[in-house]
mmCIF file of C-alpha atoms in Angstrom:
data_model
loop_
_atom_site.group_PDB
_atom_site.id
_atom_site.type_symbol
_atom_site.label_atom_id
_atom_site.label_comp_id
_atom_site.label_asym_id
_atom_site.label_seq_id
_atom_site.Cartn_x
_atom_site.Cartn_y
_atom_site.Cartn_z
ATOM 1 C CA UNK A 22 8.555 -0.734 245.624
ATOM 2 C CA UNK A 23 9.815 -0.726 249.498
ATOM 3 C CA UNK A 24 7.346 -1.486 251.869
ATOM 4 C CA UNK A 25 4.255 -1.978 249.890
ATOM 5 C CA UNK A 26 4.246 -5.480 251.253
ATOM 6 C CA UNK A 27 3.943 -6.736 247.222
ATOM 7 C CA UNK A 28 2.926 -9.858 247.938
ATOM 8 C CA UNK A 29 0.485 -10.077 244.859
ATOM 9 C CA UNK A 30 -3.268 -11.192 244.245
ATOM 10 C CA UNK A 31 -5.094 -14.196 244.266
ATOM 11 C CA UNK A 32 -6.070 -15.773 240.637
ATOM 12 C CA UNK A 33 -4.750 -18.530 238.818
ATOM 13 C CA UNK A 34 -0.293 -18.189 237.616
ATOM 14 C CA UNK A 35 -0.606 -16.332 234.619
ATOM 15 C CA UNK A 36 2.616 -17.728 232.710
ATOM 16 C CA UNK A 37 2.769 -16.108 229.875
ATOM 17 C CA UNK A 38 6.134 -15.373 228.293
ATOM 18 C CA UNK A 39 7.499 -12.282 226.480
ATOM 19 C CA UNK A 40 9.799 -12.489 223.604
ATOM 20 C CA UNK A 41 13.608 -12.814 225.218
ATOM 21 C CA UNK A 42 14.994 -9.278 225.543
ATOM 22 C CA UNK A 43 18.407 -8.521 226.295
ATOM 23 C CA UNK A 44 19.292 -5.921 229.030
ATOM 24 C CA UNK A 45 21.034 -2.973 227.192
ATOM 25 C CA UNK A 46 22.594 -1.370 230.592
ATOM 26 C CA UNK A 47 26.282 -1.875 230.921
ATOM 27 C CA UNK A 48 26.875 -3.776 234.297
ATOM 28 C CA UNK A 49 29.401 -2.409 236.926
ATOM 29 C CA UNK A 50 31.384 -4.902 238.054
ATOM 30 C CA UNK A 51 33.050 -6.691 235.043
ATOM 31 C CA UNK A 52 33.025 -10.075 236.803
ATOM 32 C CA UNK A 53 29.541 -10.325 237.036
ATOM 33 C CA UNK A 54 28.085 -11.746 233.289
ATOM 34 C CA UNK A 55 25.423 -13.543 231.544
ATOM 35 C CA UNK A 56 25.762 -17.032 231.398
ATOM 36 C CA UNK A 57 28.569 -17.021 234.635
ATOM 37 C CA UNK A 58 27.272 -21.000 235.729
ATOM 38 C CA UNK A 59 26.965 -22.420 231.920
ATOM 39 C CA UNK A 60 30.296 -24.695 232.550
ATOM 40 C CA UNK A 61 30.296 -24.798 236.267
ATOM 41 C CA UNK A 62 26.683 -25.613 236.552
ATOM 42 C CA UNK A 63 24.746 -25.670 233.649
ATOM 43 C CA UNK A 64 21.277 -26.143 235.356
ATOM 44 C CA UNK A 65 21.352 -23.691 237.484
ATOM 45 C CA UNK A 66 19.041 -21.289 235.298
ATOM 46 C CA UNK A 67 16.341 -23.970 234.456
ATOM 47 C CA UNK A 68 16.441 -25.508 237.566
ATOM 48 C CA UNK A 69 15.406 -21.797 239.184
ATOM 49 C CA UNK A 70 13.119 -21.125 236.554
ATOM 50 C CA UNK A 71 11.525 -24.635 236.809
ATOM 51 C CA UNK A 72 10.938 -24.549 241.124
ATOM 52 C CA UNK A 73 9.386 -20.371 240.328
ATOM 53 C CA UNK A 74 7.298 -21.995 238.095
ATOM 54 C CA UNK A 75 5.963 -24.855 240.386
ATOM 55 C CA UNK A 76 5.511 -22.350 243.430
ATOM 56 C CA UNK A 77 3.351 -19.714 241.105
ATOM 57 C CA UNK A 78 1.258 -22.952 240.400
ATOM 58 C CA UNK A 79 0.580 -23.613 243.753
ATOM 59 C CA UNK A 80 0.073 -20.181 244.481
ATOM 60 C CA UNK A 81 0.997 -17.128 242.261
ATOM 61 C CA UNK A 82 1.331 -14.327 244.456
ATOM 62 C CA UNK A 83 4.549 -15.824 245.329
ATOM 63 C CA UNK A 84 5.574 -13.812 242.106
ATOM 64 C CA UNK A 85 5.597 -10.532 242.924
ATOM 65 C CA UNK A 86 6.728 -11.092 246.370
ATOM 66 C CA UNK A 87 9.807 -12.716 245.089
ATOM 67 C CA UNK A 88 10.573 -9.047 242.873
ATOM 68 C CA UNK A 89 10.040 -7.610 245.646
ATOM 69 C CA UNK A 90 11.953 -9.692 247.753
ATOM 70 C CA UNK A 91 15.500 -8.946 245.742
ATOM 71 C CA UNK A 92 14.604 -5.238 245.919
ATOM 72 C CA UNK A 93 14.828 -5.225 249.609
ATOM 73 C CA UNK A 94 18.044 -7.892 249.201
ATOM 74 C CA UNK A 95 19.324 -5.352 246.750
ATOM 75 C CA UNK A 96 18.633 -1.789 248.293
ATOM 76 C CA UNK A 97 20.249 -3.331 251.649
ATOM 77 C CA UNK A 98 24.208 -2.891 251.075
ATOM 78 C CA UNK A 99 24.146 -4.949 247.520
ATOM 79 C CA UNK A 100 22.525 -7.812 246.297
ATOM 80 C CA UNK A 101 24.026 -10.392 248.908
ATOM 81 C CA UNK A 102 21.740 -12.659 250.200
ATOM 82 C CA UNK A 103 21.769 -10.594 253.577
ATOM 83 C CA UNK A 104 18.329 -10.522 253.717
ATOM 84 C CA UNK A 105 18.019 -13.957 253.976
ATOM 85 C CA UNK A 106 19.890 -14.572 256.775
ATOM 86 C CA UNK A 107 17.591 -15.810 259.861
ATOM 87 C CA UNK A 108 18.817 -16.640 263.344
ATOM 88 C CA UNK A 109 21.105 -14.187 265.559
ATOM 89 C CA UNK A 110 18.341 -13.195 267.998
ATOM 90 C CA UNK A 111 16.177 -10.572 266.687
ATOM 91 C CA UNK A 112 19.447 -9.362 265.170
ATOM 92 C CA UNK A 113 19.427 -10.355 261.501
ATOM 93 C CA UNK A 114 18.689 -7.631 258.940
ATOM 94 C CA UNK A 115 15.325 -9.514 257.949
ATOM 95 C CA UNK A 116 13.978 -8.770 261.349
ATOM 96 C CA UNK A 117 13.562 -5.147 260.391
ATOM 97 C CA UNK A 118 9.862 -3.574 260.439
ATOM 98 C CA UNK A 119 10.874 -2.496 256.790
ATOM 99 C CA UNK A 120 10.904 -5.724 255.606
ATOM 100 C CA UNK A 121 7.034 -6.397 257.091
ATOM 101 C CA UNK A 122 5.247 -8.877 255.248
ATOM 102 C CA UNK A 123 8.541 -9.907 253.143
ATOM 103 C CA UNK A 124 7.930 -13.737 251.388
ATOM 104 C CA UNK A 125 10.102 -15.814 249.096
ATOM 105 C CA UNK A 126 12.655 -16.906 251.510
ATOM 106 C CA UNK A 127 11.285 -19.841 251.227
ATOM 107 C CA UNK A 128 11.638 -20.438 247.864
ATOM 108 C CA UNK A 129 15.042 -19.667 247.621
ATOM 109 C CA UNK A 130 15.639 -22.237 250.391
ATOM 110 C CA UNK A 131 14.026 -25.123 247.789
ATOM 111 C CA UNK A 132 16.290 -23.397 245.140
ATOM 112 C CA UNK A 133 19.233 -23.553 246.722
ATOM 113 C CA UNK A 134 18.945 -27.237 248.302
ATOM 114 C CA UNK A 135 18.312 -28.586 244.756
ATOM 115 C CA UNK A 136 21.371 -26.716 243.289
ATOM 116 C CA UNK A 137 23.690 -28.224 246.054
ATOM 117 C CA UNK A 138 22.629 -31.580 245.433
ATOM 118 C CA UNK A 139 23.236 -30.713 241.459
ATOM 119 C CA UNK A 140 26.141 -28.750 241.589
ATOM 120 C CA UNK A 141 27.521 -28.527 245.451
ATOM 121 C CA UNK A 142 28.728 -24.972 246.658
ATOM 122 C CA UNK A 143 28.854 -23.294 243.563
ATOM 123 C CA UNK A 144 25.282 -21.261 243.052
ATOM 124 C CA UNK A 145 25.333 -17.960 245.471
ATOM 125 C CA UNK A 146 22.282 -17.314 247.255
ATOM 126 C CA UNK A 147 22.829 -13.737 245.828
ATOM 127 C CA UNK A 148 22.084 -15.512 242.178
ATOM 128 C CA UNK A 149 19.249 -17.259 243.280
ATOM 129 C CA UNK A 150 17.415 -14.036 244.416
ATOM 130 C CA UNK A 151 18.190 -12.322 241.525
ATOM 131 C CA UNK A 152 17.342 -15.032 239.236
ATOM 132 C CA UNK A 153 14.000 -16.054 240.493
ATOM 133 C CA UNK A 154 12.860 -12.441 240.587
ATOM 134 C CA UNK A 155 13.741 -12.372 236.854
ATOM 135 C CA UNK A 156 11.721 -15.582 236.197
ATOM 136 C CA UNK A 157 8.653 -14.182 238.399
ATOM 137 C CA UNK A 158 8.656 -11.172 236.094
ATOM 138 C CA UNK A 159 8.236 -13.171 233.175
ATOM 139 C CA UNK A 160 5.831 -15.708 234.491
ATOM 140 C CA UNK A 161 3.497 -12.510 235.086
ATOM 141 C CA UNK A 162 3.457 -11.227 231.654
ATOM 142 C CA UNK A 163 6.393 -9.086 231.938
ATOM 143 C CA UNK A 164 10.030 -9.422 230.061
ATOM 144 C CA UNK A 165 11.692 -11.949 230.001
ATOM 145 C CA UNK A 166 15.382 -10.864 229.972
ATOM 146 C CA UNK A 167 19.320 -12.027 230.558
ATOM 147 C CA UNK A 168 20.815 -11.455 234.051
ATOM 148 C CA UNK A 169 24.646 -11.071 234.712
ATOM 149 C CA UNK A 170 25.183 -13.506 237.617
ATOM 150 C CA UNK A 171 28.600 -14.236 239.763
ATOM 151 C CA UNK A 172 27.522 -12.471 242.568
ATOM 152 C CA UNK A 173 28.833 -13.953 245.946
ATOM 153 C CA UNK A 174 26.646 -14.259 249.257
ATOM 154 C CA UNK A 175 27.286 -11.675 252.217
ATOM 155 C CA UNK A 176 28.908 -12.761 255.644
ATOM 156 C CA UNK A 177 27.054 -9.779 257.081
ATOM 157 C CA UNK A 178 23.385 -9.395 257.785
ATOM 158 C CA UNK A 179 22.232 -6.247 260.345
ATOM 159 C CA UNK A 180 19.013 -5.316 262.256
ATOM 160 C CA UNK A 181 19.418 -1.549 261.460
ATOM 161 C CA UNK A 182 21.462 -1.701 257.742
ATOM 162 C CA UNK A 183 17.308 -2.261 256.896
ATOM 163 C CA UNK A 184 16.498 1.336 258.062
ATOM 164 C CA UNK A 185 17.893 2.531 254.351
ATOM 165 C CA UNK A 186 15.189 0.808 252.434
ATOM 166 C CA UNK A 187 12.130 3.309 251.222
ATOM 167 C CA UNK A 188 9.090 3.589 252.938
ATOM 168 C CA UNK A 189 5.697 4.297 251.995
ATOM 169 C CA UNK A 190 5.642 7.650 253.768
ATOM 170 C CA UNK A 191 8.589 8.636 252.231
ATOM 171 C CA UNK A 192 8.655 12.128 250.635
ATOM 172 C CA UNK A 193 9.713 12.370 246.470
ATOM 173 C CA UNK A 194 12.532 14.056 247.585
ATOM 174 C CA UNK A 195 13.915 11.481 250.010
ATOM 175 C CA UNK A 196 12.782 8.439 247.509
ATOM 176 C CA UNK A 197 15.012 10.269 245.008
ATOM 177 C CA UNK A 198 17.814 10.500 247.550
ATOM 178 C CA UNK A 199 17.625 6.639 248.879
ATOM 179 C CA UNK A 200 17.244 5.336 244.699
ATOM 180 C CA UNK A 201 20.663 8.057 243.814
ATOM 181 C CA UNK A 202 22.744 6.632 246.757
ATOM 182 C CA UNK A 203 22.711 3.290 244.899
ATOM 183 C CA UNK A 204 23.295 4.338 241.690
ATOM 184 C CA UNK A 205 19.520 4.396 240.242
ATOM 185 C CA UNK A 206 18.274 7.601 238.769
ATOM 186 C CA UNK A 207 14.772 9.261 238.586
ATOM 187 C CA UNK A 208 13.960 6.845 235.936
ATOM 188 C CA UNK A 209 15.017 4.055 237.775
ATOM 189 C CA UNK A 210 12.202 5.275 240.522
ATOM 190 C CA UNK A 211 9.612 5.351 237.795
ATOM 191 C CA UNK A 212 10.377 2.073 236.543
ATOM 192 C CA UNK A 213 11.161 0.000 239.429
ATOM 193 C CA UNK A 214 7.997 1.319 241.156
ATOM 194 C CA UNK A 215 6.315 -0.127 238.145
ATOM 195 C CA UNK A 216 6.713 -3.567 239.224
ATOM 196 C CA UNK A 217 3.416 -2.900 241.712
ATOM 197 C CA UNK A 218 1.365 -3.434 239.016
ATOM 198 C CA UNK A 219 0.766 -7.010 239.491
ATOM 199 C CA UNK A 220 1.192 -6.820 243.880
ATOM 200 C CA UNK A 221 -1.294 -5.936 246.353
ATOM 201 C CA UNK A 222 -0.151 -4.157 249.451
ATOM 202 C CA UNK A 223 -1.474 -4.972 253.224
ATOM 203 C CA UNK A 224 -3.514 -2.251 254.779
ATOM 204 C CA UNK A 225 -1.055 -1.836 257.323
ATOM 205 C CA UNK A 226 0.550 0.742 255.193
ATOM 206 C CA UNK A 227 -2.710 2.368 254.256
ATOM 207 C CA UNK A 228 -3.699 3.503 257.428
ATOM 208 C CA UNK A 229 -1.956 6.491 257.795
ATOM 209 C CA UNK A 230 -2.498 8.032 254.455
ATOM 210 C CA UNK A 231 -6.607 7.003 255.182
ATOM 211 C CA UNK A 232 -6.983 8.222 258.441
ATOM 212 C CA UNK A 233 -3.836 9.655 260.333
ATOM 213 C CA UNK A 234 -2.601 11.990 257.269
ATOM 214 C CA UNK A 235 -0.939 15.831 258.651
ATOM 215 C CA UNK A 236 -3.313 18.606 257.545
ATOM 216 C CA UNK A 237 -2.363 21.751 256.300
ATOM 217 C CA UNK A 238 -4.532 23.496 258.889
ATOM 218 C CA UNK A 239 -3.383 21.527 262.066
ATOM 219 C CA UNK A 240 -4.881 18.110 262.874
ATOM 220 C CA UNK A 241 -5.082 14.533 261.039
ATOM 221 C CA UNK A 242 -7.640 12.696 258.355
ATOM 222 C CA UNK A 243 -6.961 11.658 255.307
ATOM 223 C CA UNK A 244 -4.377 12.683 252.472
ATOM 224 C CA UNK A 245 -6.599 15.728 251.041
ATOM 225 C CA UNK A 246 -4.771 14.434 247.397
ATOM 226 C CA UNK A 247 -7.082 11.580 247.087
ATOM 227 C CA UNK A 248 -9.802 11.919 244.842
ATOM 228 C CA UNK A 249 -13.266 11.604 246.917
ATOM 229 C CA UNK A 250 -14.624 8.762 244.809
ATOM 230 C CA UNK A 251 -11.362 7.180 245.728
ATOM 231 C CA UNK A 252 -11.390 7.648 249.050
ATOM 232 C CA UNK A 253 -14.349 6.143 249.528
ATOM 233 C CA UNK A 254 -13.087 2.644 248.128
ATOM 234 C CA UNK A 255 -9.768 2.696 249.883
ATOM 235 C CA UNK A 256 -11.736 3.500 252.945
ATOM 236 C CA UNK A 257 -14.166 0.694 252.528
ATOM 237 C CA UNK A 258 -11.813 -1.829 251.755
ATOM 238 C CA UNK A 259 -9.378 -0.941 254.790
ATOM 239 C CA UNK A 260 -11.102 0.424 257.970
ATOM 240 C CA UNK A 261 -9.459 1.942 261.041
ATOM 241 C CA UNK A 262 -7.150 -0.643 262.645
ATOM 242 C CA UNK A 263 -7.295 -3.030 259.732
ATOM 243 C CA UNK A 264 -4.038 -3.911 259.334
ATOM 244 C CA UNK A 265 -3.847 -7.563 257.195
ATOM 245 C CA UNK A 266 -6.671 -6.958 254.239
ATOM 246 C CA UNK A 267 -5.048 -6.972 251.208
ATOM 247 C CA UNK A 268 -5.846 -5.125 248.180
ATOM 248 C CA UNK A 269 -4.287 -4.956 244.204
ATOM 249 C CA UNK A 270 -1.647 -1.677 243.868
ATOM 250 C CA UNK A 271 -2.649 -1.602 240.351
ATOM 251 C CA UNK A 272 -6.460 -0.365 240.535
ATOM 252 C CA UNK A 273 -8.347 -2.181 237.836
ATOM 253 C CA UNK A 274 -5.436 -3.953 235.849
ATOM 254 C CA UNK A 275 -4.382 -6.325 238.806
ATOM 255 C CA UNK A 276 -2.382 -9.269 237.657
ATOM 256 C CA UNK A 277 -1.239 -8.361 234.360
ATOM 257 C CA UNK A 278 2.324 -7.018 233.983
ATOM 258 C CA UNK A 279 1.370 -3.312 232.211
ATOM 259 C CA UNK A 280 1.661 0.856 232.015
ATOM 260 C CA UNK A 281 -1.784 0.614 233.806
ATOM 261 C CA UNK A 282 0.219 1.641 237.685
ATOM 262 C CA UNK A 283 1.623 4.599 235.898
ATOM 263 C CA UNK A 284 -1.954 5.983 234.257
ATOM 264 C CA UNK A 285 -3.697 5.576 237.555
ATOM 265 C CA UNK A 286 -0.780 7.259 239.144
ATOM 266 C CA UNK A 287 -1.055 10.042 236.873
ATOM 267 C CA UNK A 288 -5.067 10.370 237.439
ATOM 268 C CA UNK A 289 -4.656 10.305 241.010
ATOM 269 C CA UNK A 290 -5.236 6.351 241.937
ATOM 270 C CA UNK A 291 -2.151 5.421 243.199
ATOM 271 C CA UNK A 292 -2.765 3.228 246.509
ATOM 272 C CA UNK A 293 0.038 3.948 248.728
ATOM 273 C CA UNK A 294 1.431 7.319 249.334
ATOM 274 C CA UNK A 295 4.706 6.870 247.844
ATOM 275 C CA UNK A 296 3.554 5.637 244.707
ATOM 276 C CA UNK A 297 1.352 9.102 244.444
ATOM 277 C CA UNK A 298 4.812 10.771 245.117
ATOM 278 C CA UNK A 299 5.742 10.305 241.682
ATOM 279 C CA UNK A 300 3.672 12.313 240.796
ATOM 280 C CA UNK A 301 4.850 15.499 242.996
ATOM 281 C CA UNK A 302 7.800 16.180 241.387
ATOM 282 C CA UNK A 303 9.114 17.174 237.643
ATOM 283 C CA UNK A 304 11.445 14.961 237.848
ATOM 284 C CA UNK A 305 9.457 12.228 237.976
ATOM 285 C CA UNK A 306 6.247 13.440 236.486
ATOM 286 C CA UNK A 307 8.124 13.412 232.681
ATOM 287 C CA UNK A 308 8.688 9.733 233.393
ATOM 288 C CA UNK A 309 5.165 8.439 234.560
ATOM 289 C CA UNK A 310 3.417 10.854 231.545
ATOM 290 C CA UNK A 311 6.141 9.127 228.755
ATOM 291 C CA UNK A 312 4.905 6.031 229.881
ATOM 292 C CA UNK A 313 1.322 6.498 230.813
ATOM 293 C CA UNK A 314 0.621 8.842 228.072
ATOM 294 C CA UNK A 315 -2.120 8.024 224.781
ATOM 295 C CA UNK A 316 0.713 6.744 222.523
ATOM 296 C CA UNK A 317 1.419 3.874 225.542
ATOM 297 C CA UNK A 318 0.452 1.909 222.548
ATOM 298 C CA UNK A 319 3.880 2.968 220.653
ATOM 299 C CA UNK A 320 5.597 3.459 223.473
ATOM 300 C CA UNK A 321 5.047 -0.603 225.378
ATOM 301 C CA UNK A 322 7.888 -2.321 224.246
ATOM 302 C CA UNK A 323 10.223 0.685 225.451
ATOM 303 C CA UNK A 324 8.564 0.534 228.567
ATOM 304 C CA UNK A 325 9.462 -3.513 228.733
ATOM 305 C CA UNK A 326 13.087 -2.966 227.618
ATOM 306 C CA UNK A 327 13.700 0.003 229.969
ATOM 307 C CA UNK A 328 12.555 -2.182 232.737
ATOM 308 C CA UNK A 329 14.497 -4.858 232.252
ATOM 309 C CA UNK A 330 17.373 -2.587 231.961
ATOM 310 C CA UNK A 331 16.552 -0.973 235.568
ATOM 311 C CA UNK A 332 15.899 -4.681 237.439
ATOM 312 C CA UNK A 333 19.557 -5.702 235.528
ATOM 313 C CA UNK A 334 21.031 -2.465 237.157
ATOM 314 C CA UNK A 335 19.373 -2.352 240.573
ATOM 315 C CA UNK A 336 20.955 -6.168 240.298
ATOM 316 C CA UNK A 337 24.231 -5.149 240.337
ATOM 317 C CA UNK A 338 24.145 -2.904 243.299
ATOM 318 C CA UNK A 339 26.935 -3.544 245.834
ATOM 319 C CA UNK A 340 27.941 -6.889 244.368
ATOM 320 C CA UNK A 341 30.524 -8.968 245.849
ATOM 321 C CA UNK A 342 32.469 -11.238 243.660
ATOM 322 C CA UNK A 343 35.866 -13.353 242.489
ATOM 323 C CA UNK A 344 37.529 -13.959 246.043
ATOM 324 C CA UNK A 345 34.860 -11.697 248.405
ATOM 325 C CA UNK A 346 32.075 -13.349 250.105
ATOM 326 C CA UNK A 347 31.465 -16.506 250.563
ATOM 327 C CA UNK A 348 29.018 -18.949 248.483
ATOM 328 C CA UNK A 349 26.525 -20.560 251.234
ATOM 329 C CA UNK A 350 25.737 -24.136 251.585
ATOM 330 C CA UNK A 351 22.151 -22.698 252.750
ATOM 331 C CA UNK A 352 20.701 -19.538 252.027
ATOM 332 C CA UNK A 353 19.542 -19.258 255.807
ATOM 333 C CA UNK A 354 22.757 -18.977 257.658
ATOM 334 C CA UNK A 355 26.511 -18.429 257.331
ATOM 335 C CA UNK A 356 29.240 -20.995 256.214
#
């Protein structure tokens, strides 16, 4: 995930709708739980899932850019609604280059000003994020799954708290490092990075891994790790300089919610360099081959469960609740 700019490919919504699976990871903060608005607004669920639903219609790359849109929320000190946050100058933490290309925001606005006029101050923008990103997953072809909600919205949102979030250039070592200071393991990595397989990515974060790569022997081209055949396409599809063509993350299985991003990771297609990185390191390699491997077959509905488990968990990263925070009238600015 990170800077991948996932904001999906073109193509008709694909809504197609797992079997319900319940998240088997036990969630930190004991106020947090399933079902937290089913007295105090009991809408608030299938209203979100309802406006996701109506936006992937109109367009449904909005999908993946609203998973990725509470990973950057998330990976930014806790899932608070931070990111949302606009005004301030050129202050606000959504202003960062990290977040290039970020979408949703919108979305959540239309979320959040039908919950206040069904339930007035009592859905967090937090919830919202997390929510919708959980209903975008599903409306893909991927799990659909239970979310702990309660969260409460930020009264913070920083320029620089963005420089935390993972980049593209980003060695295995210091992916591992930004994923274990919140709590999320190797696996975690594998599986969270899993959700590119139904984005697309801008060339803007192709171009150094195509043409500005550091060579072993001094000098700059492109990342020697990329098979030639490969090279060729990425090279075709994003020239020098091209910074807004966008092409699929998932080579060859775009659009459809699947173990396909881990196999071409494994055989060397990854698109952006810190996808490929998954592949450097042991760590990481036994996760990508358990998923990716010839018994995928056997091995599917683990892969759905697990990542439903690792979205509920990065979800409850630095989560305010009960008395902390505040709950926003609109996502876009403070109370």
């Amino acid at each position: 995930m990170g800077r991948s700019g996932g904001g999906g490919g073109g193509g008709p919504a694909i809504l197609l709708v797992a079997a319900v699976l319940v998240a088997g990871v036990a969630v930190s903060n004991a106020q947090l739980k399933v079902g937290f608005y089913s007295k105090s607004c009991p809408t608030a669920e299938s209203t979100v899932a309802s406006a996701v639903r109506q936006f992937a219609d109109a367009d449904s790359t909005i999908l993946p850019a609203l998973v990725r849109l509470q990973f950057h929320d998330c990976f930014v000190k806790g899932c608070d609604g931070s990111v949302l946050i606009k005004g301030g100058g050129n202050n606000a933490e959504v202003n960062n280059n990290k977040h290039q290309g970020l979408r949703g925001l919108d979305v959540v606005d239309s979320i959040k000003q039908q919950l206040e006029s069904e339930c007035p101050g009592v859905v967090s923008c937090a919830d919202i994020v997390v929510l919708a990103s959980r209903d975008a997953i599903a409306f893909t072809g991927g799990p659909s799954f239970d979310v702990p909600t309660g969260r409460r919205d930020g009264r913070t949102s920083s320029l620089r708290d963005a420089d935390v979030l993972p980049d593209v250039k980003d060695s295995i070592n210091v992916l591992r490092s930004k994923f274990a200071a919140n709590g999320l393991d190797d696996k975690d990595l594998v599986l969270l990075s899993s959700a590119h397989t139904v984005g697309t990515t801008a060339c803007f974060f192709l171009q150094d891994r195509l043409y500005n790569f550091p060579l072993a022997g001094g000098g700059r081209g492109a990342d020697p790790t990329i098979p030639e055949g490969f090279l060729s396409e990425l090279q075709s599809r994003c020239a020098p300089g091209d910074f807004n063509t966008r092409l699929p993350l998932d080579r060859g299985s775009e659009g459809e919610f699947d173990t396909s991003i881990l196999r071409n990771i494994r055989n060397g297609f990854a698109v952006i360099a810190s996808d490929a990185a998954l592949y450097n390191a042991t760590a990481t390699v036994g996760v990508v081959d358990t998923y990716s491997s010839m018994l995928s077959t056997f091995f599917g509905p683990y892969f759905r469960q697990d990542f439903a488990d690792a979205m509920v968990k990065m979800g409850s990263i630095g989560v305010l609740t009960g008395g902390a925070g505040e709950v926003r009238k609109v996502c876009s600015k403070f109370n």
